[in-house]
C-alpha positions as a Python dict, from the first residue, in 0.01 Angstrom:
ca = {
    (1, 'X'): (0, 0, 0),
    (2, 'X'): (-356, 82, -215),
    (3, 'X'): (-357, -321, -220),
    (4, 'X'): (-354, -332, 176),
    (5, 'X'): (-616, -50, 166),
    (6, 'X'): (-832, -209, -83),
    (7, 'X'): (-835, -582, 97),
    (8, 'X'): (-962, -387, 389),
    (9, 'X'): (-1203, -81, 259),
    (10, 'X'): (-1314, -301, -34),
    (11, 'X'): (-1427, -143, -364),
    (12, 'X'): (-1445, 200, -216),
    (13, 'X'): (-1102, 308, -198),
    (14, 'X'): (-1074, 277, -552),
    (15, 'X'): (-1340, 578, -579),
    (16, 'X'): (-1098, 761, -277),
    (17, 'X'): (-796, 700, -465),
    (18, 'X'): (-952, 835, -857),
    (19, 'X'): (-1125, 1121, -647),
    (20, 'X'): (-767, 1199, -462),
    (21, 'X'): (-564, 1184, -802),
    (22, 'X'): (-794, 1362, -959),
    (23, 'X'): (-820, 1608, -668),
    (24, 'X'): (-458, 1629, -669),
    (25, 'X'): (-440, 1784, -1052),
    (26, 'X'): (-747, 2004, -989),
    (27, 'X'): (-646, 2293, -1046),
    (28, 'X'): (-412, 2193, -1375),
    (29, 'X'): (-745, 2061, -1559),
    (30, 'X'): (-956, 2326, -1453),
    (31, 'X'): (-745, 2555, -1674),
    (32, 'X'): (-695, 2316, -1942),
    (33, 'X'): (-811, 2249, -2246),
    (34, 'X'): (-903, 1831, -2338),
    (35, 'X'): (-566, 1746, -2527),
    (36, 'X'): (-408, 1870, -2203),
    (37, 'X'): (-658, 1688, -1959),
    (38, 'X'): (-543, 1426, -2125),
    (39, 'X'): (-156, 1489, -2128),
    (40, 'X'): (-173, 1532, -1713),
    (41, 'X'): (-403, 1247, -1638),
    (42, 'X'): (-120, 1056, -1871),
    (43, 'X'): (132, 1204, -1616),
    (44, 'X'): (-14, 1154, -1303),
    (45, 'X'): (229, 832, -1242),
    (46, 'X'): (525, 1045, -1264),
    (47, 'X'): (427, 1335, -1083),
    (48, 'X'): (151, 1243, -802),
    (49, 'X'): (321, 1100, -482),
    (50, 'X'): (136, 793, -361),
    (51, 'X'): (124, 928, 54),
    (52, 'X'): (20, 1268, -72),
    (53, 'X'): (-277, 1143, -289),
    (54, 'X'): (-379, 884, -9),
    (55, 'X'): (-365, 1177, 266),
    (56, 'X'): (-586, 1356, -10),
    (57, 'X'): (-822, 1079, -75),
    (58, 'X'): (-890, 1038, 340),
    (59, 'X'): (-1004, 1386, 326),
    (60, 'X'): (-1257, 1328, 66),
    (61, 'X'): (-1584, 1227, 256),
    (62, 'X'): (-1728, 983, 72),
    (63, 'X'): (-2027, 687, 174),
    (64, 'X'): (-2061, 316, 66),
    (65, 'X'): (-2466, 450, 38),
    (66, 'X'): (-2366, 768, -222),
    (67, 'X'): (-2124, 539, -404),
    (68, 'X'): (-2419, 297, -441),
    (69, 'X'): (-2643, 538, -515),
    (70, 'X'): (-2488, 703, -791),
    (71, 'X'): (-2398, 350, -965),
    (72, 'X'): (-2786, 248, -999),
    (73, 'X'): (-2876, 599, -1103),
    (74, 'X'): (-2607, 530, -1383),
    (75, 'X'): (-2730, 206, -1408),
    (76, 'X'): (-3062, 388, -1491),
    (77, 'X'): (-2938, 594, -1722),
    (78, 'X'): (-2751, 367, -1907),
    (79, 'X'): (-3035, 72, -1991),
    (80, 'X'): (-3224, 374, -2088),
    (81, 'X'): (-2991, 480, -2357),
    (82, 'X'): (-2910, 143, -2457),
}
C-alpha cells in the first residue's frame, strides 16, 4: 500500500509516513531516555498498524515547498561543516 502511495505522491510520502510513525510513538519517546528511543523505534514493525500510521501521516500537513526548503537549508549546513 506505501508503494501505491509513493508511485503517486512521489518522495513526499516517505516524510508523511517517518513523521506518522514517529507521531504514532510520541508520547513513548518523549518520556524516554536514548537506549529506549532506540528499543521502540526498533519495535515500531511489530506494534504500529500500517492504516493507523497512514490515517496519522494524512493528518500531518506537510508541503513539497517546506520539504524542499528544509533539505537545502541542510544542504547548507552540511557543506559548511564538511
Amino acid at each position: 500500500r506505501v508503494w501505491d502511495i509513493f508511485l503517486y505522491e512521489d518522495f513526499k510520502i516517505l516524510y508523511r509516513i517517518c513523521l506518522g510513525l514517529l507521531k504514532s510513538i510520541e508520547t513513548k519517546i518523549l518520556k524516554a531516555d536514548f537506549e529506549s528511543i532506540m528499543h521502540t523505534i526498533r519495535r515500531i514493525p511489530q506494534e504500529v498498524h500500517i492504516e493507523e500510521a497512514l490515517k496519522m501521516c494524512w493528518s500531518i500537513p506537510l508541503e513539497r515547498a517546506k520539504i524542499n526548503q528544509l533539505n537545502d537549508a541542510y544542504d547548507r549546513r552540511r557543506g559548511a561543516s564538511v
